[in-house]
mmCIF file of C-alpha atoms in Angstrom:
data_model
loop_
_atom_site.group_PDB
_atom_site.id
_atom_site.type_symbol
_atom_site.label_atom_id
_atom_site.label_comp_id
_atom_site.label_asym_id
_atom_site.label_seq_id
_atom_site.Cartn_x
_atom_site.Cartn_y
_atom_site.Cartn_z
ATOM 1 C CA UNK A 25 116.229 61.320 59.064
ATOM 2 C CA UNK A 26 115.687 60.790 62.626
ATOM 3 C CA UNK A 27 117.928 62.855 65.010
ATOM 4 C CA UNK A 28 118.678 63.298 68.970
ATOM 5 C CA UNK A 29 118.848 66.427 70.656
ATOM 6 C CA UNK A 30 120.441 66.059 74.148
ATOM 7 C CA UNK A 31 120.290 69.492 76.142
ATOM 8 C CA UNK A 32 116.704 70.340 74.332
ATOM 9 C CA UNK A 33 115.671 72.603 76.735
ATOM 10 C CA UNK A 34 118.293 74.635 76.755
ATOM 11 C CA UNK A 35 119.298 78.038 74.703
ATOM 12 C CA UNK A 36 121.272 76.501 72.232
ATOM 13 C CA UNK A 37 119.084 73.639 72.202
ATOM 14 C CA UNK A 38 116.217 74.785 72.020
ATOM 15 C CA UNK A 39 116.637 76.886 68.761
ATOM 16 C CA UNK A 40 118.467 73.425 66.912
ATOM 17 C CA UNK A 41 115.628 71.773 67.864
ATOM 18 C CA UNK A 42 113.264 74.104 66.439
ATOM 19 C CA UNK A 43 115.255 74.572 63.261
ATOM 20 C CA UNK A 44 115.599 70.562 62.876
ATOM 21 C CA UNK A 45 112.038 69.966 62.924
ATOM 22 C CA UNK A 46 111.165 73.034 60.596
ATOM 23 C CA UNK A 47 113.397 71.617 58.186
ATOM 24 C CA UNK A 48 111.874 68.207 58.033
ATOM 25 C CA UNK A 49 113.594 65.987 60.438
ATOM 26 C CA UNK A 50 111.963 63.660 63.139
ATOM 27 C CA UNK A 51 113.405 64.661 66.416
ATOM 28 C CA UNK A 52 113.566 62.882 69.668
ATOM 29 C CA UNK A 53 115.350 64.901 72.749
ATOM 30 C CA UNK A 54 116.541 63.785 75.818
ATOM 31 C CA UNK A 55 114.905 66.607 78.711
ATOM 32 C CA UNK A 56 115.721 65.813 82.553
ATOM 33 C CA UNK A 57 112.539 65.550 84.670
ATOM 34 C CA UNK A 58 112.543 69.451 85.999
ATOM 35 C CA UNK A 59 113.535 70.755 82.834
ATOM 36 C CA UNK A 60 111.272 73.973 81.397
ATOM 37 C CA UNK A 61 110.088 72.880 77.962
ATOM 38 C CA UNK A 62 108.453 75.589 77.620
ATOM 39 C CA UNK A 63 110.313 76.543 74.342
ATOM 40 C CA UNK A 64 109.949 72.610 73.208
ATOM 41 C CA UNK A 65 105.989 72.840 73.579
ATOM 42 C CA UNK A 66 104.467 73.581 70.370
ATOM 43 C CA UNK A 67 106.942 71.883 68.478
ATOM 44 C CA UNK A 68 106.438 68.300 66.984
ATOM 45 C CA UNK A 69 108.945 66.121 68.706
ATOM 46 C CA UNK A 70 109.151 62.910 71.028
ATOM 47 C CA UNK A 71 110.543 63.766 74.200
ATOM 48 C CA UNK A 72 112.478 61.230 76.459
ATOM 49 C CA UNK A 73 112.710 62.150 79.738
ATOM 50 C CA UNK A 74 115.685 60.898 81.502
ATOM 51 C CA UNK A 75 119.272 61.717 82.506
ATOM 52 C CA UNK A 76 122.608 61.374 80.266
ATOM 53 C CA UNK A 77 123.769 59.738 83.178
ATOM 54 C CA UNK A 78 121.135 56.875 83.021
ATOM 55 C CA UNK A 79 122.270 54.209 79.975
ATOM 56 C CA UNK A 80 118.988 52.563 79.826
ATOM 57 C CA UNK A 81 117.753 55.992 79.089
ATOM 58 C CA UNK A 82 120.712 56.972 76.933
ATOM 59 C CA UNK A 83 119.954 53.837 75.028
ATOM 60 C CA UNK A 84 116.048 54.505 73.816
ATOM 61 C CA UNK A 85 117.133 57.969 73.224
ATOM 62 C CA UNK A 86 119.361 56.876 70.532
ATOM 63 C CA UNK A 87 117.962 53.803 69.301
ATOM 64 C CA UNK A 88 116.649 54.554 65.422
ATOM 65 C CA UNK A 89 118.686 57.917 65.207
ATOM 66 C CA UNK A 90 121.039 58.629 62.556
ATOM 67 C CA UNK A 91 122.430 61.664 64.238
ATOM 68 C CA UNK A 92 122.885 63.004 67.755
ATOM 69 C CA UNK A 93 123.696 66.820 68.550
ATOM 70 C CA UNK A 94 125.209 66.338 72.473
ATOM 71 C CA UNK A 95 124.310 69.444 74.210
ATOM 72 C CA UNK A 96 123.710 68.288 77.651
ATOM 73 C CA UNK A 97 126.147 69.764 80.225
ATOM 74 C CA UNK A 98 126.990 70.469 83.802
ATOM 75 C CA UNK A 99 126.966 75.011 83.341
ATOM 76 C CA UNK A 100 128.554 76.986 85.184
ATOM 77 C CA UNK A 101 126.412 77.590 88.815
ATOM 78 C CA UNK A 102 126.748 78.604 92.146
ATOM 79 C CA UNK A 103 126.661 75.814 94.250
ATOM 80 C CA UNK A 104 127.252 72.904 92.558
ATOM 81 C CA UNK A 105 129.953 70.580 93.447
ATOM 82 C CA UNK A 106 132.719 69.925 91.570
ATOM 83 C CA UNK A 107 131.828 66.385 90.906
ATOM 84 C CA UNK A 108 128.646 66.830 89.321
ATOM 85 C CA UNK A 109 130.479 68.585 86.314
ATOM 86 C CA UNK A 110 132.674 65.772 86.021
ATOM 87 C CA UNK A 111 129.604 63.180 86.682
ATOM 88 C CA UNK A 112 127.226 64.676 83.912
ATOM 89 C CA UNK A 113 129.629 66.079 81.494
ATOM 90 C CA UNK A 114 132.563 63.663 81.391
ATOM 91 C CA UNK A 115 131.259 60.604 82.791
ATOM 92 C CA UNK A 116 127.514 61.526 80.774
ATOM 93 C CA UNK A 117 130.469 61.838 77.627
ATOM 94 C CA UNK A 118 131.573 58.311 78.120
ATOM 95 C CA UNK A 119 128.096 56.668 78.083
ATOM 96 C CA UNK A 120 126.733 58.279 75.214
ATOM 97 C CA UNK A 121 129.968 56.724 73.220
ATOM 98 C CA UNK A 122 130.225 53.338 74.648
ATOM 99 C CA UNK A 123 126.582 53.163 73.807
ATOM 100 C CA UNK A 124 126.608 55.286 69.973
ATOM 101 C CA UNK A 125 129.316 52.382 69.677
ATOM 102 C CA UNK A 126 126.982 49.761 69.054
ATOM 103 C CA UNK A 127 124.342 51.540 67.039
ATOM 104 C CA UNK A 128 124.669 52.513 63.393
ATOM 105 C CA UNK A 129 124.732 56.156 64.263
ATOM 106 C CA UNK A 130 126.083 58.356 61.255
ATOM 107 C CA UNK A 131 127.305 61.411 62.976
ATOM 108 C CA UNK A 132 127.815 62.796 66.738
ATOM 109 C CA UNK A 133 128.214 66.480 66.993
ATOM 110 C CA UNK A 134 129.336 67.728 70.310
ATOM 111 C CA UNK A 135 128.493 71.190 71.862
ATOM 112 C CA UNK A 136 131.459 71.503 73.003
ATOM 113 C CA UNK A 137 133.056 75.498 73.988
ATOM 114 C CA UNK A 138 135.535 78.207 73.095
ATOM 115 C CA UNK A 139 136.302 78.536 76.588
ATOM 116 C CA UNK A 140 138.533 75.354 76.686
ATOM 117 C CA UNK A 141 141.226 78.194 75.528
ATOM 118 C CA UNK A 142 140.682 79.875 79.137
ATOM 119 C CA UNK A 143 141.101 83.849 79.199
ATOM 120 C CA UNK A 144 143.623 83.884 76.962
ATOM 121 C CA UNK A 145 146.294 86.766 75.825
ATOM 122 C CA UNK A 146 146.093 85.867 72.435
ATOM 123 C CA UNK A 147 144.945 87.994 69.161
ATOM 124 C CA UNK A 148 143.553 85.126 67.729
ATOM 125 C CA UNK A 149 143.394 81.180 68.723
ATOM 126 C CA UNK A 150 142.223 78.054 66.427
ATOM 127 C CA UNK A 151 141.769 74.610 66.734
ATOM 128 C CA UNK A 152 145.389 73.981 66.956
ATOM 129 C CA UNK A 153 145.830 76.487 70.013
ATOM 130 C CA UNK A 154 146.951 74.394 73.462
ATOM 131 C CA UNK A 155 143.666 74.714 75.727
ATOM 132 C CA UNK A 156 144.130 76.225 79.019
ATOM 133 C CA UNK A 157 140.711 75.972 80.890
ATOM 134 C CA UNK A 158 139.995 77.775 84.195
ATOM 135 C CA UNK A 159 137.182 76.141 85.512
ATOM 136 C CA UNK A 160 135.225 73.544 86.192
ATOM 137 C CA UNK A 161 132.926 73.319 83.531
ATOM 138 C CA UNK A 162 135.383 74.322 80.945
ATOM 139 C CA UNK A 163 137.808 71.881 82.065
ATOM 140 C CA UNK A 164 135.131 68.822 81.905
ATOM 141 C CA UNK A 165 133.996 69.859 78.875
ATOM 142 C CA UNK A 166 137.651 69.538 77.260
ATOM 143 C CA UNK A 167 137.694 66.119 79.239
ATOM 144 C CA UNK A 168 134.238 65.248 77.146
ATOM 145 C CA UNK A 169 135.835 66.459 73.911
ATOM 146 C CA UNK A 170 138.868 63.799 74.999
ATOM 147 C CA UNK A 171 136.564 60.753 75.497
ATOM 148 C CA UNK A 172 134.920 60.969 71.961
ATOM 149 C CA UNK A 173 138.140 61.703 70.023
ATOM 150 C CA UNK A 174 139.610 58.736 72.175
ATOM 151 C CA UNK A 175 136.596 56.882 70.571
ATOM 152 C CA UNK A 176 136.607 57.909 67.271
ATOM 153 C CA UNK A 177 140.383 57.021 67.204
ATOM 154 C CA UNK A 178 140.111 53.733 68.512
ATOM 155 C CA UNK A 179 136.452 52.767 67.779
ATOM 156 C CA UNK A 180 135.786 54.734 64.831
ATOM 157 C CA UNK A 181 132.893 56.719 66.494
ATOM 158 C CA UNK A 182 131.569 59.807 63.643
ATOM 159 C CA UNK A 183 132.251 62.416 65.804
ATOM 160 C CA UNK A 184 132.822 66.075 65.084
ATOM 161 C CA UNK A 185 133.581 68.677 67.798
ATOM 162 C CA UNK A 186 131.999 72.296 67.577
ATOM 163 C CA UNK A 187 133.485 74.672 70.373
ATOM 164 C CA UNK A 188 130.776 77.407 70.698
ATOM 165 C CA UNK A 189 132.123 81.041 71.037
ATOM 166 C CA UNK A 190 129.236 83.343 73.353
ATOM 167 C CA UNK A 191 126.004 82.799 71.841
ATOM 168 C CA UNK A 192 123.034 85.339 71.702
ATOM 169 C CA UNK A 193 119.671 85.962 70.212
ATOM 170 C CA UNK A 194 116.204 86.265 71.618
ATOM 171 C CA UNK A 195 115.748 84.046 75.182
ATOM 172 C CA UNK A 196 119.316 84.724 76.347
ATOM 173 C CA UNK A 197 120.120 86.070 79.645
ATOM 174 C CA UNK A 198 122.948 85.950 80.234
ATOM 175 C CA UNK A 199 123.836 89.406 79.105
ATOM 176 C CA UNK A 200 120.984 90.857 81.267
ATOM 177 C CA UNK A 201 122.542 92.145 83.752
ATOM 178 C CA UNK A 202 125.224 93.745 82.115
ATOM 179 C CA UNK A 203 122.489 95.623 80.153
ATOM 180 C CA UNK A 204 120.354 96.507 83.434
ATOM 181 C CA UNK A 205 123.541 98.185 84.169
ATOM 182 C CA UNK A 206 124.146 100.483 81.268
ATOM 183 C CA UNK A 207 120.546 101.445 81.156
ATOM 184 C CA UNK A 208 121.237 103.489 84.821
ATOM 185 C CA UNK A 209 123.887 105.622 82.504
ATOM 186 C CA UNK A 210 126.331 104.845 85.636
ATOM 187 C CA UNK A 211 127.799 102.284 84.181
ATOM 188 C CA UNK A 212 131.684 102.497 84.416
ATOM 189 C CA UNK A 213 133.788 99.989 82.107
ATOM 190 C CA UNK A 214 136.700 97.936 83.380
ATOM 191 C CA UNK A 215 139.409 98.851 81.374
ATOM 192 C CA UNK A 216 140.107 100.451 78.479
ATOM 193 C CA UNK A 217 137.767 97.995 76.407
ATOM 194 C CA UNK A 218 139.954 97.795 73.437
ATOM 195 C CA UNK A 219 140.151 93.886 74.244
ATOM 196 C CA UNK A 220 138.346 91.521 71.872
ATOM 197 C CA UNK A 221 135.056 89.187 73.022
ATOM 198 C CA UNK A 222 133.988 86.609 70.046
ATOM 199 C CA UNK A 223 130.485 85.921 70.065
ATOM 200 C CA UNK A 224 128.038 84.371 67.179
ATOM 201 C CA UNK A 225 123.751 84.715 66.723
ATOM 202 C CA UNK A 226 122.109 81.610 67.595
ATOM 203 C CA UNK A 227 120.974 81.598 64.229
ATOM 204 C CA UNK A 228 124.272 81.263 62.751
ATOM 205 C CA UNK A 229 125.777 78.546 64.826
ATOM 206 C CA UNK A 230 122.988 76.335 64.643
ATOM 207 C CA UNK A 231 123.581 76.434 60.925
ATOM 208 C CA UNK A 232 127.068 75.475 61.698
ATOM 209 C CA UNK A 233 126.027 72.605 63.919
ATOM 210 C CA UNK A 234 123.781 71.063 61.389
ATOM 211 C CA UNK A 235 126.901 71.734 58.530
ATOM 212 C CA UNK A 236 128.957 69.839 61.590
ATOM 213 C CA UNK A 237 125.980 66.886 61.269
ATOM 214 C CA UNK A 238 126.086 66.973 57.342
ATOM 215 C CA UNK A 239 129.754 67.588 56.542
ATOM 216 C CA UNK A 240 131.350 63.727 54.832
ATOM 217 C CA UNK A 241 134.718 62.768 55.662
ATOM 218 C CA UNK A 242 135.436 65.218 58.677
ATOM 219 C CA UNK A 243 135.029 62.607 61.730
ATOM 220 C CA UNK A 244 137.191 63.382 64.535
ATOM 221 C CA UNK A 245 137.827 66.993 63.775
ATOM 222 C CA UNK A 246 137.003 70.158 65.660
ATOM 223 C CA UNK A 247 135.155 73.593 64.425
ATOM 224 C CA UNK A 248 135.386 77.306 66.466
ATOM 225 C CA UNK A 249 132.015 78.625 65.656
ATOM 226 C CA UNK A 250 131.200 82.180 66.056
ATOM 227 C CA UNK A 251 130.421 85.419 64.210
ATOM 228 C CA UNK A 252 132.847 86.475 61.223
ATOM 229 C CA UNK A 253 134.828 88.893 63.086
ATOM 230 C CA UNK A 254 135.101 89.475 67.047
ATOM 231 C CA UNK A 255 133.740 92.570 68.253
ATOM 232 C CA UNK A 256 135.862 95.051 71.199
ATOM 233 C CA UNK A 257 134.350 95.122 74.481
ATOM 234 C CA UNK A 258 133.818 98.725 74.925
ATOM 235 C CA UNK A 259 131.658 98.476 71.375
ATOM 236 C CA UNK A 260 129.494 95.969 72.813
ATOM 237 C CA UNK A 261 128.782 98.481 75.672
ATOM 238 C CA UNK A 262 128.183 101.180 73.003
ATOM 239 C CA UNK A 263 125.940 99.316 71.249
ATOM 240 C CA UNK A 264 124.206 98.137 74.202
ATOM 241 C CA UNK A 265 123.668 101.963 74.843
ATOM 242 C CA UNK A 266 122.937 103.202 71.693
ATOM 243 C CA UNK A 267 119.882 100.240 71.818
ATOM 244 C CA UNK A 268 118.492 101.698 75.245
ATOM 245 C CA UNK A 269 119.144 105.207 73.698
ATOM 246 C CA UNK A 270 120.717 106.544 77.405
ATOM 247 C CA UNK A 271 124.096 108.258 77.636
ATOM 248 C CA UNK A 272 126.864 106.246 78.039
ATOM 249 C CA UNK A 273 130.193 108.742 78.976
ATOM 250 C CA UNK A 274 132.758 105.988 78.579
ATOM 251 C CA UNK A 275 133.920 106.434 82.561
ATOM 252 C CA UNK A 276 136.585 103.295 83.010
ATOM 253 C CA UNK A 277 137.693 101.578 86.400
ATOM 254 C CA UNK A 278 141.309 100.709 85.797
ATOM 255 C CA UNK A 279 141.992 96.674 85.379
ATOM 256 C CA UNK A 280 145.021 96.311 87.286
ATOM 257 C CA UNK A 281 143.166 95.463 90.585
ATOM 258 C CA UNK A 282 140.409 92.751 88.562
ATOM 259 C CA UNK A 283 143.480 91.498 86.819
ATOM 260 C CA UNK A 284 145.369 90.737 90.026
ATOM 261 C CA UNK A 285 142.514 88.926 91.761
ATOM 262 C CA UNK A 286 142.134 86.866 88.417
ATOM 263 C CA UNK A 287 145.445 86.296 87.993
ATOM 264 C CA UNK A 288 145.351 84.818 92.183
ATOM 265 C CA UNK A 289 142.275 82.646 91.389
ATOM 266 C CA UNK A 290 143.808 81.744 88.134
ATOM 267 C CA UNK A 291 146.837 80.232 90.381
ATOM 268 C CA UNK A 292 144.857 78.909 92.715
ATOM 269 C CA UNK A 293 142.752 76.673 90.112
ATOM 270 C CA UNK A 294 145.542 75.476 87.810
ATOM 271 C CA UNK A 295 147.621 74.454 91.277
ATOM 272 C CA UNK A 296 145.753 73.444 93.926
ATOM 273 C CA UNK A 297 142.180 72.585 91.503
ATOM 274 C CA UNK A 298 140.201 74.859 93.635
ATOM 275 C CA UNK A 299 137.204 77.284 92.080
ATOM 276 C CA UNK A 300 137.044 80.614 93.932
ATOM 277 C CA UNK A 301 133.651 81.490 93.229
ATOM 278 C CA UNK A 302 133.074 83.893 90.547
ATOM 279 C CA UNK A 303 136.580 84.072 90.022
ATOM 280 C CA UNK A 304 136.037 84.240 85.871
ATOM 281 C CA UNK A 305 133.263 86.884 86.186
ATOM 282 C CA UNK A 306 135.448 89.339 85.073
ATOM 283 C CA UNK A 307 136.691 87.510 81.970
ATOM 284 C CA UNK A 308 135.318 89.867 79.139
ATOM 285 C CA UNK A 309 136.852 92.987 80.492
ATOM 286 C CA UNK A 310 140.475 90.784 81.196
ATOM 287 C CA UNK A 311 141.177 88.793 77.850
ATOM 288 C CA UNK A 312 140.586 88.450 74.621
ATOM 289 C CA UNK A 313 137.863 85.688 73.314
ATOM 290 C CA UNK A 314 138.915 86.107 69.321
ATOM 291 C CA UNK A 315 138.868 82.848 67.671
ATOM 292 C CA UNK A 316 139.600 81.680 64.199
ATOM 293 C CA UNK A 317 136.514 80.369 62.504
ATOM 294 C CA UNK A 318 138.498 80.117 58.925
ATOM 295 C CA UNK A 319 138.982 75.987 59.164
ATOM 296 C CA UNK A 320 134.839 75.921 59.396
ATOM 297 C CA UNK A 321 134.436 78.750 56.699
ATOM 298 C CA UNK A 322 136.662 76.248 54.891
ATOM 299 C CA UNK A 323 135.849 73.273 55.571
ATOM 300 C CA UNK A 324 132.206 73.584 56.309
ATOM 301 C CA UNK A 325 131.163 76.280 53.986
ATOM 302 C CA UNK A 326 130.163 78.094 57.224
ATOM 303 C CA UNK A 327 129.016 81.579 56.621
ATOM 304 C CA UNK A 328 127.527 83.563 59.131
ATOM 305 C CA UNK A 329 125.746 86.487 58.424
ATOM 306 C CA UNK A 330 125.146 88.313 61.416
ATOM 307 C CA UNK A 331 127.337 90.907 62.561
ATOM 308 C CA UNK A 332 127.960 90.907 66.622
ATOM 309 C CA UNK A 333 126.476 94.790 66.896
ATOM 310 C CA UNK A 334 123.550 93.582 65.537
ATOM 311 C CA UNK A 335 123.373 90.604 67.255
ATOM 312 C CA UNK A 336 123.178 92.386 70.669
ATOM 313 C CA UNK A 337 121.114 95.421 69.541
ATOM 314 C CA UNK A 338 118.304 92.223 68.818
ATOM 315 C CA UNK A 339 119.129 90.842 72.503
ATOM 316 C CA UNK A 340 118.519 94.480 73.672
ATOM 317 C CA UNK A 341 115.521 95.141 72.173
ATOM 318 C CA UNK A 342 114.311 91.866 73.056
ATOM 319 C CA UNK A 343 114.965 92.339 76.899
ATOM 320 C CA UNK A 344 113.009 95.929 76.289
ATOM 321 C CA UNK A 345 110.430 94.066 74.490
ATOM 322 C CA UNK A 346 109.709 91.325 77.353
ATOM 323 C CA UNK A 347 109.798 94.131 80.007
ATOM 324 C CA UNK A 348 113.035 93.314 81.295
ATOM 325 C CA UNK A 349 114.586 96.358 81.024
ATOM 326 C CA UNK A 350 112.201 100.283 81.818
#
């Protein structure tokens, strides 16, 4: 089977791609010009290079493929306007269906993420929960989800929707940081950390994607993907800890002043549209991410087998490993 990976280059991407062509499928991905393939290069692919905004482009990518994993987005950066999340997520969403429309594709999976629920209050959410994004990537990505459920209900496009919780494993950053600043012992949490933060190992949610790709009769529906069970914040600093082996004394910073700025830029977003820079940096310590992966455990057969403390002990000794952390 021949396949399309849009978003190659990218964490997520990367590691589908690998596990696509390890598996025995021929697959093409769609790169932009200044994209780092350095985690594509030994890896037996044909790479397109182009932009999801570009139909011409769009339109070799695709042609011959039976499936197409969309992972190419607009994230979350300083700097970048407001319209190019909307231009290259959104408007990059309508292409790719107006032009999967007249091909014989089989199945379009969507990257799609958890954070169309916004911070929210809740225990638990699932599929069924009303969204409430709170910025401008998770907002155009909800738009995206929109345009190929629009197509699929008039146009009968194969799509299915998988909303990503946080994803880790070995190559992800994004948790750097936050490590750097337990391993100085100083670290101080905000809050009491008893707050929930669903996250899943790369290696399980690319399973899920390709069970999203493989799945018959479940066009137009949507799958949370993520570990089994959420873990609470102040155990993913504890673990993080207990990986760099340095004390951590559990000092906390109370959350009423973080949760009153959020709350402001919160306001400020869902009225007047505007994105105070940063304004969800604070999200992990403020809500709860736990969502209900039960319809894909269902539905899917989805079974993830890593547990979120082990998933971040890996990250952490894989930041030690690359010299990222003393």
């Amino acid at each position: 089977m021949k396949v399309l990976v849009t978003g190659a280059s990218g964490f997520i991407g990367s590691y589908l791609t690998k596990m696509l062509t390890e598996q025995g499928y021929e697959v093409k991905v769609l790169v932009r010009p200044n994209s780092d393939l350095t985690a594509l290069e030994t890896l037996d692919i044909e790479i397109i290079t182009g932009d999801i905004q570009d139909r011409d482009c769009l339109t070799k990518a695709m042609n011959g493929c039976q499936q197409v994993y969309h992972g190419a987005a607009q994230c979350t950066k300083s700097n970048v306007p407001k319209t190019a999340y909307y231009a290259i997520n959104v408007e990059g969403a309508k292409n790719l269906a107006q032009i999967a429309d007249k091909t014989s594709l089989e199945r379009l999976v969507y990257l799609s993420t958890a954070g169309v629920y916004g911070t929210n209050k809740q225990s638990k959410v699932n599929e069924q929960t009303t969204p409430k994004p709170n910025t401008y990537y998770r907002t155009t990505k909800l738009l995206a989800e929109q345009v190929f459920l629009q197509a699929y209900q008039e146009q009968g496009l194969p799509v299915v929707i998988a909303r990503l919780s946080g994803v880790c494993g070995e190559g992800y950053l994004s948790w750097l940081g936050l490590a750097r600043e337990i391993a100085t012992g100083n670290f101080a949490l905000i809050g009491t950390g008893e707050n929930y933060y669903h996250l899943g190992h790369i290696s399980d949610v690319v399973q899920g994607l390709k069970l999203c790709a493989q799945t018959p009769g479940i066009e137009g529906e949507i799958y949370n993907l993520a570990a089994k069970e959420p873990i609470k914040v102040k155990n993913i600093v504890k673990a993080i800890a207990d990986t760099l082996q340095v004390n951590y004394t559990g000092k906390q910073l109370p959350a009423f002043p973080y949760q009153s700025y959020n709350a402001i830029t919160e306001w400020i977003y869902h009225n007047l549209g505007r994105q105070i820079p940063g304004h969800h940096r604070y999200d992990i310590f403020l809500g709860n991410r736990y969502n209900d992966i039960s319809k894909a455990m269902t539905e899917l057969n989805y079974s993830p087998q890593i547990a979120p403390e082990e998933a971040i002990k890996q990250l952490v000794s894989w930041y030690r490993s690359q010299g990222y952390l003393s």
